[in-house]
XYZ file of C-alpha atoms in Angstrom:
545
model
C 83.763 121.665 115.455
C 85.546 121.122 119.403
C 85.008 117.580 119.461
C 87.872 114.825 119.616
C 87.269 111.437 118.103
C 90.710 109.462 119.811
C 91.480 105.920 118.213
C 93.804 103.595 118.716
C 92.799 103.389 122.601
C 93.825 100.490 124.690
C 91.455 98.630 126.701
C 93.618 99.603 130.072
C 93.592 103.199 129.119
C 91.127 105.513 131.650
C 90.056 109.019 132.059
C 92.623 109.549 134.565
C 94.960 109.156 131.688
C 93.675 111.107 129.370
C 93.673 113.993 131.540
C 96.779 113.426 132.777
C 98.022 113.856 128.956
C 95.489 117.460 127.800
C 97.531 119.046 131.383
C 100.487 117.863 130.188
C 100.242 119.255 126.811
C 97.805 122.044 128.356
C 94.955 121.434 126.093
C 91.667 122.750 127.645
C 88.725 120.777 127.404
C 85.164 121.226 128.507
C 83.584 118.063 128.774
C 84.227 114.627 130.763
C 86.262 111.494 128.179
C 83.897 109.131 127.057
C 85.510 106.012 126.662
C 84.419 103.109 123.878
C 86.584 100.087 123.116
C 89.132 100.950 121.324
C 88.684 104.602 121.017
C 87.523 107.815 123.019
C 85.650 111.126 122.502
C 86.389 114.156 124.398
C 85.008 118.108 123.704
C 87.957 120.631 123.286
C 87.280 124.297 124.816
C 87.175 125.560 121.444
C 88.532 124.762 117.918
C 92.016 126.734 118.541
C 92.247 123.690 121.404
C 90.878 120.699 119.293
C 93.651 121.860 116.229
C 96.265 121.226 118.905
C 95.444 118.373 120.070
C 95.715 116.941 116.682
C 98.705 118.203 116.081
C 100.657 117.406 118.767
C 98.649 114.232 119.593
C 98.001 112.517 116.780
C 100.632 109.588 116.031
C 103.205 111.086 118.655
C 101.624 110.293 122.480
C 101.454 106.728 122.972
C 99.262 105.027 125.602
C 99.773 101.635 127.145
C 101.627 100.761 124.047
C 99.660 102.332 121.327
C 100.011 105.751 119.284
C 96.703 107.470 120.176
C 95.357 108.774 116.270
C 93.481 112.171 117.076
C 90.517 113.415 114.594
C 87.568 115.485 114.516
C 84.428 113.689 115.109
C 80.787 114.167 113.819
C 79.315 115.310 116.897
C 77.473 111.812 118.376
C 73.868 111.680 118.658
C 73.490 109.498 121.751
C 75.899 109.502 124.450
C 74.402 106.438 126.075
C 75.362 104.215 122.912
C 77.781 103.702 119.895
C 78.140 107.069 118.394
C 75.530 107.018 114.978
C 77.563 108.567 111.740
C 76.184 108.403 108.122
C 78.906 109.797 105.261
C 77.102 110.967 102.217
C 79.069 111.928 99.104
C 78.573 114.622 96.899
C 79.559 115.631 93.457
C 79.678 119.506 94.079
C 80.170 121.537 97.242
C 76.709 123.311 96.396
C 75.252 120.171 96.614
C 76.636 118.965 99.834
C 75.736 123.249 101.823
C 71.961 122.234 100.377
C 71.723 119.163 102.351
C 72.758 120.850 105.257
C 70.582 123.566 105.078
C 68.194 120.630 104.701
C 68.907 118.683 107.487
C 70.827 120.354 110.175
C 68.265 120.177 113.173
C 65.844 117.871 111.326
C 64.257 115.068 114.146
C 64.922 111.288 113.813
C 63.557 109.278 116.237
C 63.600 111.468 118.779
C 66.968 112.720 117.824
C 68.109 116.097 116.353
C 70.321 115.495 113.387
C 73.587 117.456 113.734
C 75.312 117.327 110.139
C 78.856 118.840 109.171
C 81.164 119.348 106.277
C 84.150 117.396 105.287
C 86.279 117.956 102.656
C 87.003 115.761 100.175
C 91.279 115.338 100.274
C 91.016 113.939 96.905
C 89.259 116.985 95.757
C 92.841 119.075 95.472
C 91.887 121.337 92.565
C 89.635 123.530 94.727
C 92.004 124.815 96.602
C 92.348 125.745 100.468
C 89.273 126.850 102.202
C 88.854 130.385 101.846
C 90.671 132.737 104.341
C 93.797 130.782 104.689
C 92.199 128.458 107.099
C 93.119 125.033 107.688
C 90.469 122.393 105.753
C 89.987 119.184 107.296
C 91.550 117.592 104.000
C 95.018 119.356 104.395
C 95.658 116.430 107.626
C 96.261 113.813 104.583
C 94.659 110.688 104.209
C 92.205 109.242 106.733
C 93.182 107.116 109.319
C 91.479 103.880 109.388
C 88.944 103.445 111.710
C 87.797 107.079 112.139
C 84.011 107.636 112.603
C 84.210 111.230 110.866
C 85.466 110.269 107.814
C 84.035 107.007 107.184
C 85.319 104.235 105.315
C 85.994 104.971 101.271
C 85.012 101.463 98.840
C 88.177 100.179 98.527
C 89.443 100.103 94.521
C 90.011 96.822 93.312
C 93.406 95.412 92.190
C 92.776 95.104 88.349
C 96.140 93.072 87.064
C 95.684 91.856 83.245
C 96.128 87.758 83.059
C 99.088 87.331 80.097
C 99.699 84.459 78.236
C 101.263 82.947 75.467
C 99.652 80.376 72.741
C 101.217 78.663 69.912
C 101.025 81.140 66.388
C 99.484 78.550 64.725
C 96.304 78.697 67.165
C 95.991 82.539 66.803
C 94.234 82.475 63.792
C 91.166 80.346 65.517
C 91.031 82.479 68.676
C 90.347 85.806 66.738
C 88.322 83.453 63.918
C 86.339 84.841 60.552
C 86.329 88.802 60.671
C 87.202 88.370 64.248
C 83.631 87.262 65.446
C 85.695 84.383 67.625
C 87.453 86.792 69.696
C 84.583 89.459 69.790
C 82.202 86.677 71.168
C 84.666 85.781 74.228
C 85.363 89.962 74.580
C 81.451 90.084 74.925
C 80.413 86.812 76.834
C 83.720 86.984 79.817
C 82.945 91.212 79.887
C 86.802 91.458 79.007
C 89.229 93.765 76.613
C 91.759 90.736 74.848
C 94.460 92.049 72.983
C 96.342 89.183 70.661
C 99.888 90.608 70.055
C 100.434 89.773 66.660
C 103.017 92.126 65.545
C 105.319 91.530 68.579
C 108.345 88.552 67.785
C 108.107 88.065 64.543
C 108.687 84.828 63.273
C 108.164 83.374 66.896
C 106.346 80.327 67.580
C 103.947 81.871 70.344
C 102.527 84.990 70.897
C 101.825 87.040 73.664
C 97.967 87.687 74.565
C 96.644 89.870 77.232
C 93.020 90.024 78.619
C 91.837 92.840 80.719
C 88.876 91.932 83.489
C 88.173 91.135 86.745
C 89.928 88.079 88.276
C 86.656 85.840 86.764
C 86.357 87.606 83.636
C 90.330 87.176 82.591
C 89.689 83.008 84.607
C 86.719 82.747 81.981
C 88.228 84.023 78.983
C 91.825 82.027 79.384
C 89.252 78.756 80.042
C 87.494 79.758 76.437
C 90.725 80.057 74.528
C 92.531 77.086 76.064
C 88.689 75.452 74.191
C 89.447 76.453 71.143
C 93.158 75.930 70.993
C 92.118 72.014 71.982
C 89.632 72.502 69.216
C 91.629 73.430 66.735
C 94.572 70.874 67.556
C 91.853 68.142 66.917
C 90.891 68.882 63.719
C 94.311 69.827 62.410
C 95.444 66.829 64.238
C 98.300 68.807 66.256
C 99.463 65.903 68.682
C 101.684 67.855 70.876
C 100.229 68.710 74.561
C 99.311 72.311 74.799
C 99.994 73.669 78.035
C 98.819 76.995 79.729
C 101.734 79.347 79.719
C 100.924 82.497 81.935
C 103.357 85.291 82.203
C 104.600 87.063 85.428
C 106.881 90.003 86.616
C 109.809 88.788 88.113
C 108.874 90.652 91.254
C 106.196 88.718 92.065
C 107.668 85.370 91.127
C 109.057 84.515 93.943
C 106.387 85.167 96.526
C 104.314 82.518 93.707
C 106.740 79.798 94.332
C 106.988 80.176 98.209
C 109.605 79.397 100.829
C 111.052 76.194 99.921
C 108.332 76.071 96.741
C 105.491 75.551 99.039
C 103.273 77.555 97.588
C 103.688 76.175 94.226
C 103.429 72.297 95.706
C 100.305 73.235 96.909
C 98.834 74.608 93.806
C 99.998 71.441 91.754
C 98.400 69.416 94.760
C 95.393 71.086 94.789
C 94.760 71.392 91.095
C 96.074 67.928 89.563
C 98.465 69.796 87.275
C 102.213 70.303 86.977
C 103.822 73.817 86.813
C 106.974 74.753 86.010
C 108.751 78.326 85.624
C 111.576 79.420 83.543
C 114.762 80.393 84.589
C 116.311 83.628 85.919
C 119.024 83.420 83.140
C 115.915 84.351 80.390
C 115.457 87.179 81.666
C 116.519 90.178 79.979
C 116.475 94.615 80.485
C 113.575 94.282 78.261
C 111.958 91.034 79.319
C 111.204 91.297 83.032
C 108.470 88.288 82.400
C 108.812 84.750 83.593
C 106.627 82.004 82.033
C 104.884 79.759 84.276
C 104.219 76.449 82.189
C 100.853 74.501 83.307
C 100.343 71.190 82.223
C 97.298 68.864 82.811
C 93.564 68.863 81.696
C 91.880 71.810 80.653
C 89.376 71.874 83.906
C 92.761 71.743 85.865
C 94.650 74.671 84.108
C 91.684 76.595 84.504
C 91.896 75.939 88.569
C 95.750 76.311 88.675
C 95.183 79.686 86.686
C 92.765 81.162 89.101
C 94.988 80.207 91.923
C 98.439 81.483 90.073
C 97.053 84.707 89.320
C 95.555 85.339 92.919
C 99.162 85.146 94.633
C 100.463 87.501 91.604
C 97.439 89.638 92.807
C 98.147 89.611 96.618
C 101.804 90.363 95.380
C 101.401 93.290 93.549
C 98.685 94.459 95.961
C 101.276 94.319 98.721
C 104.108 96.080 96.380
C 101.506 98.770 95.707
C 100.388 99.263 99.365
C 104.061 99.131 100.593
C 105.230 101.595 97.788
C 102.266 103.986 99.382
C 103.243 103.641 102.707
C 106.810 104.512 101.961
C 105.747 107.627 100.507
C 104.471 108.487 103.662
C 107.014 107.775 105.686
C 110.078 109.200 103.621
C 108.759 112.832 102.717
C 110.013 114.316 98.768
C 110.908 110.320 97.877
C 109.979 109.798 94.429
C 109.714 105.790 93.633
C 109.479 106.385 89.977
C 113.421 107.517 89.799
C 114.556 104.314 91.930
C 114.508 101.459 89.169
C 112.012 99.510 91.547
C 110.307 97.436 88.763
C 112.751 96.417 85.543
C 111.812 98.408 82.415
C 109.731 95.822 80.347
C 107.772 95.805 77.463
C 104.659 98.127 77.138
C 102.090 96.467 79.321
C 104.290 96.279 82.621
C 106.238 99.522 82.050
C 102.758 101.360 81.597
C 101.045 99.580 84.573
C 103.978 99.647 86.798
C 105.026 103.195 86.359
C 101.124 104.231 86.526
C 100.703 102.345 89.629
C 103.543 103.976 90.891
C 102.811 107.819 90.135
C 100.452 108.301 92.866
C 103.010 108.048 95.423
C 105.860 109.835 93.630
C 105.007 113.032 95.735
C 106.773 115.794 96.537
C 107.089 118.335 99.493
C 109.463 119.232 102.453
C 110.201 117.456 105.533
C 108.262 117.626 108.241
C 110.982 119.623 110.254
C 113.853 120.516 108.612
C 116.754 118.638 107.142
C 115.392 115.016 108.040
C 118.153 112.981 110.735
C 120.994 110.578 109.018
C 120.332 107.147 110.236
C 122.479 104.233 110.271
C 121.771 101.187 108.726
C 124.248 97.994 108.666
C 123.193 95.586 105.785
C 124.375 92.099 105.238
C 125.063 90.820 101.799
C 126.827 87.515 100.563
C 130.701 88.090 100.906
C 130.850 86.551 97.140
C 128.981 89.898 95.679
C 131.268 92.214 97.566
C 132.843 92.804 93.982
C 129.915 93.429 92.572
C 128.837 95.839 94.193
C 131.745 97.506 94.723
C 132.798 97.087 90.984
C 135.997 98.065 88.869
C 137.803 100.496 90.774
C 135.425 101.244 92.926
C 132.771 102.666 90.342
C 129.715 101.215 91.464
C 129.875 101.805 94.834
C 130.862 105.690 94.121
C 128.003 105.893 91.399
C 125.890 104.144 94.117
C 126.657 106.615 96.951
C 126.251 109.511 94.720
C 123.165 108.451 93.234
C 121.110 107.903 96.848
C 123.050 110.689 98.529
C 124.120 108.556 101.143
C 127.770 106.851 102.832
C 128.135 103.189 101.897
C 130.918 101.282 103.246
C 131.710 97.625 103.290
C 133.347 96.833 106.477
C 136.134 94.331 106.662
C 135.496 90.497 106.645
C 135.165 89.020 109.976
C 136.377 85.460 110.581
C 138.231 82.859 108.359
C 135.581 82.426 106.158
C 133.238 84.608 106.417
C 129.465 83.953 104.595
C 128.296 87.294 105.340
C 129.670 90.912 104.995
C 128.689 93.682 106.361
C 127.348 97.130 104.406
C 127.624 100.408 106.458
C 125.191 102.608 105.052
C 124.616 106.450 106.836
C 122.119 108.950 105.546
C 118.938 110.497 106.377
C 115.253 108.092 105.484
C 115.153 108.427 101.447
C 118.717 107.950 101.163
C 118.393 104.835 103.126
C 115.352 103.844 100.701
C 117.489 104.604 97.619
C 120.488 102.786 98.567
C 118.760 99.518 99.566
C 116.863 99.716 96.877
C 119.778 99.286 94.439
C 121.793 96.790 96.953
C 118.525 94.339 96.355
C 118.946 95.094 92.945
C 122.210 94.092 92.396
C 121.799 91.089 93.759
C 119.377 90.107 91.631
C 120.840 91.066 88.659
C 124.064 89.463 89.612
C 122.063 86.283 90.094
C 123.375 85.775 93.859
C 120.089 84.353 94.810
C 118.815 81.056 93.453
C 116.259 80.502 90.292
C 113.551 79.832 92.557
C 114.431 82.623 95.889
C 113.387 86.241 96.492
C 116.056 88.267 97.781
C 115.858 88.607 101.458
C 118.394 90.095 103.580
C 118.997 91.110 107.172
C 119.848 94.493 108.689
C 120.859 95.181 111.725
C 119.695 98.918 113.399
C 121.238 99.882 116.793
C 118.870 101.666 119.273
C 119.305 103.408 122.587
C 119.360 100.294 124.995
C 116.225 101.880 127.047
C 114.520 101.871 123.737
C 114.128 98.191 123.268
C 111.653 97.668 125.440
C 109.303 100.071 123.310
C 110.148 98.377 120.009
C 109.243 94.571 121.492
C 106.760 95.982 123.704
C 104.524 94.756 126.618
C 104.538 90.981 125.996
C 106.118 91.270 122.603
C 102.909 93.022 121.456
C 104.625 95.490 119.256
C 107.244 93.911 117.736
C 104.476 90.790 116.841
C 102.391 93.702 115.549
C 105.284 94.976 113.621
C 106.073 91.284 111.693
C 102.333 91.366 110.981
C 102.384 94.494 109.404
C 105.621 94.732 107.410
C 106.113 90.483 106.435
C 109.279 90.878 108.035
C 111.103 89.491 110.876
C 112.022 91.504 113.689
C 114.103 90.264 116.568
C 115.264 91.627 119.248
C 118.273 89.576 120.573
C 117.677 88.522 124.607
C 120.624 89.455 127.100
C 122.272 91.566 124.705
C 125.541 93.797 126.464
C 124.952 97.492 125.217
C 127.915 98.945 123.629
C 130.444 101.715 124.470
C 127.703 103.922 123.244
C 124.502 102.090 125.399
C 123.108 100.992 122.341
C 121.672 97.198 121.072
C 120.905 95.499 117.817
C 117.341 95.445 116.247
C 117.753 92.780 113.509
C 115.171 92.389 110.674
C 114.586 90.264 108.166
C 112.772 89.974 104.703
C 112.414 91.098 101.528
C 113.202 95.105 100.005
C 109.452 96.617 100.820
C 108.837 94.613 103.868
C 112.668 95.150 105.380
C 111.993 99.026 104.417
C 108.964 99.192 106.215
C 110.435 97.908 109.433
C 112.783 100.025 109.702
C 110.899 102.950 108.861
C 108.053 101.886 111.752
C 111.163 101.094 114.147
C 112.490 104.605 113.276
C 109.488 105.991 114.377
C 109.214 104.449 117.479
C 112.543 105.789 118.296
C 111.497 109.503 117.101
C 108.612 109.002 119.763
C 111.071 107.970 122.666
C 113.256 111.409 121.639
C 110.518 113.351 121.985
C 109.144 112.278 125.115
C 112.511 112.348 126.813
C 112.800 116.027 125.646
C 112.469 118.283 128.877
C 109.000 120.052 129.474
C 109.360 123.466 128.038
C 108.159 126.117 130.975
C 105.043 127.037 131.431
C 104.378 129.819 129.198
C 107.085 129.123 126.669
C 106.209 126.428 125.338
C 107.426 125.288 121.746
C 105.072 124.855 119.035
C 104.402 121.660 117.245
C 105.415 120.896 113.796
C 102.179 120.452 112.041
C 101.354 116.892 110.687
C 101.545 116.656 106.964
């Protein structure tokens, strides 16, 4: 299959372009670029020519300020409209060869139907294609927005709702030979597991209830019934609030900047919520309670709109996690410590969540380059994380495999210090990681803040323009992406070296990402100021992953 589906095309791009870039990379084609908003098919002399131009297309030529994404396409049916593509899944491969047997040539409306085979990337166990040759599924993941693979259903983010009730009410919510608690599992389509055995002697206990967003929102509504219930008749006269429990992590993202979010939620719900402190935290615990007070009705409403920031949290985490094993080849997130170690449920779901992306395999091209990173941390946890003699900054630098220096305090009294930190992408990702950490273990950050921190990156001063862009296009496009604010300084004087500052802003996974997409940008400018090789001679590509 010769033909090209090109996304990621700007509106001002034009055939002249296009061929401009197949001479310059000397990709024969044999048919004219058709060009769609937003994206671009072209036929490729043969497949020899259309494997190229993936390879040394695909994420690496940019065009009026975009990375042009190269595919395969399904061959289109009418040129004169919208290409027409229909992805079927099969169970076997002897399933998907039938149907096109089947259909290959078959007429629709006027139309002969054209079908090809794609393999499934998820599908690993089979094995390459026979022959040695290159599958379709060994590129990696699809790229959104690519008519030959289609979009897959997207899973959804299943997060158990916790909570906590009073012992004494325990007994009521499972009820006579547990027919209370069977009838909620059965009417809210839901898995509840009461923790009985866990804190023995405490006065709550800790329940969990698996479900979809409304399932887990309908159950907590039915228990919060019966607890109310059974106050009543054993005339209990204290107020029994909804106590929901949380991952630190995702805490802070709840509250908001400034505890807007949270405002907003007691505004919107008549109720009053309150969260414990940082100090209750413990190796063990990672949980935070979130205390809501008010009328049943109300609870119920501040639940559902709790648990959907936790949600959009973790969904974020998870997404960011996936991207960064991407971007940093051989990283494995599981080793880093991301998530504290906490009791069974968020251990389990945490490290499960995580395993997907705890791949493995060799750099795209060698040993990957050492970066620089300078990272700026309140001067009051310089001890810290330097530690006694100078242990935890060795035990830090050996464990990310990376040079981490704090330079010397600027000014009289300086808020700010400044953490030197060399090493190639995972490294980077490692040491980070920790710094964050620390930070938050040390309790340098308020009850109610998520760590955020700046870092500064220093790129070739005829570089900048690419990272903000035409119009500040990509640098807006970056904060969208990543959460995190980039800036790059106006009227800056390059240094000794011709080099500026890129500062960015924001949180571990959303600072990470930045940098990694700024590093890439850079790795694009290298390669297109590389000289042409000679005609004849010229170097192969390193083959996307």
């Amino acid at each position: 299959m010769n033909k090209l589906y090109i996304g990621n095309v700007s509106a001002e791009a034009s055939e002249e372009d296009f061929e401009t870039i197949f001479e310059q990379w000397k990709i024969p084609h044999s048919g004219p670029f058709l060009l769609k908003t937003g994206y671009a098919f072209v036929d490729c002399l043969d497949e020899k020519a259309a494997m190229k131009a993936i390879d040394v297309l695909s994420g690496k030529v940019e065009l009026h300020g975009k990375l042009l994404e190269v595919e395969h396409s399904v061959p289109k049916l009418n040129t004169d409209t919208e290409t027409a593509v229909v992805n079927v899944r099969y169970a076997a491969k002897d399933q998907a060869r039938l149907a096109m047997e089947k259909l290959n040539g078959s007429m629709m409306e006027n139309y002969a139907l054209k079908v090809s085979y794609i393999p499934d990337e998820t599908a690993s166990a089979e094995g390459p294609p026979a022959g040695g040759r290159r599958g379709f599924g060994a590129r990696g993941p699809p790229r959104a927005g690519s008519p030959g693979l289609g979009a897959r259903p997207k899973d959804p983010i299943i997060i158990p709702l916790r909570i906590m009730v009073p012992t004494q009410f325990v007994g009521a919510i499972i009820g006579k030979e547990g027919n209370t608690i069977r009838n909620i599992t059965k009417q809210t389509h839901s898995k509840i597991d009461i923790h009985r055995k866990e804190n023995a002697g405490a006065a709550e206990k800790p329940i969990t209830i698996h479900s979809t967003p409304e399932g887990c929102s309908s159950a907590c509504t039915t228990i919060m019934e019966i607890m109310q219930k059974e106050a009543a008749e054993t005339k209990f006269t204290e107020e029994i609030p909804l106590k929901i429990l949380a991952h630190n992590n995702f805490v802070g993202r709840l509250i908001g900047k400034e505890g807007r979010n949270l405002k907003k939620i007691e505004q919107d719900t008549g109720t009053k919520i309150t969260i414990s402190s940082l100090q209750d935290l413990t190796l063990y615990n990672p949980e935070r309670t979130i205390t809501v007070t008010g009328p049943i009705e109300a609870c119920a409403r501040a639940e559902e709109e709790v648990m959907k920031k936790i949600r959009e949290s973790y969904e974020s985490d998870m997404a960011a996690m996936n991207l960064q094993s991407n971007l940093i080849p051989g990283l494995n997130l599981n080793a880093l410590g991301l998530f504290p170690s906490g009791g069974p449920f968020w251990a389990s779901m945490l490290s499960a969540s995580s395993q997907p992306f705890a791949v493995s395999h060799p750099p795209r091209s060698g040993h990957p380059e050492s970066e620089t990173v300078h990272l700026f941390i309140p001067a009051l946890a310089v001890g810290a994380i330097i530690g006694k003699q100078g242990q935890h900054i060795k035990q830090l630098s050996h464990f990310a495999g990376a040079s981490i220096k704090i330079a010397p305090a600027e000014g009289a009294d300086p808020k700010l210090r400044k953490v030197i930190i060399s090493g190639p992408p995972e490294a980077q990702f490692k040491a980070q990681c920790r710094l964050f950490g620390k930070l938050k273990e040390e309790n340098f950050f308020g009850p109610k803040e998520e760590v955020k921190l700046e870092a500064h990156i220093k790129v070739p001063s005829f570089a900048a323009g690419r990272v903000i862009g035409k119009g500040g296009k990509t640098v807006n496009e970056l904060q969208n992406l990543t959460c995190a604010e980039v800036v790059v300084p106006r009227d800056q004087t390059p240094d000794e070296n011709d080099q500026v500052i890129v500062k960015i802003s924001g949180h571990f996974f959303a600072c990470q990402l930045a940098q990694r997409k700024i590093q890439e940008i850079l790795a694009q400018v290298r390669r297109q100021q590389q000289p042409k090789p000679s005609s004849g001679t010229q170097t192969p590509q390193p083959r996307r992953k």
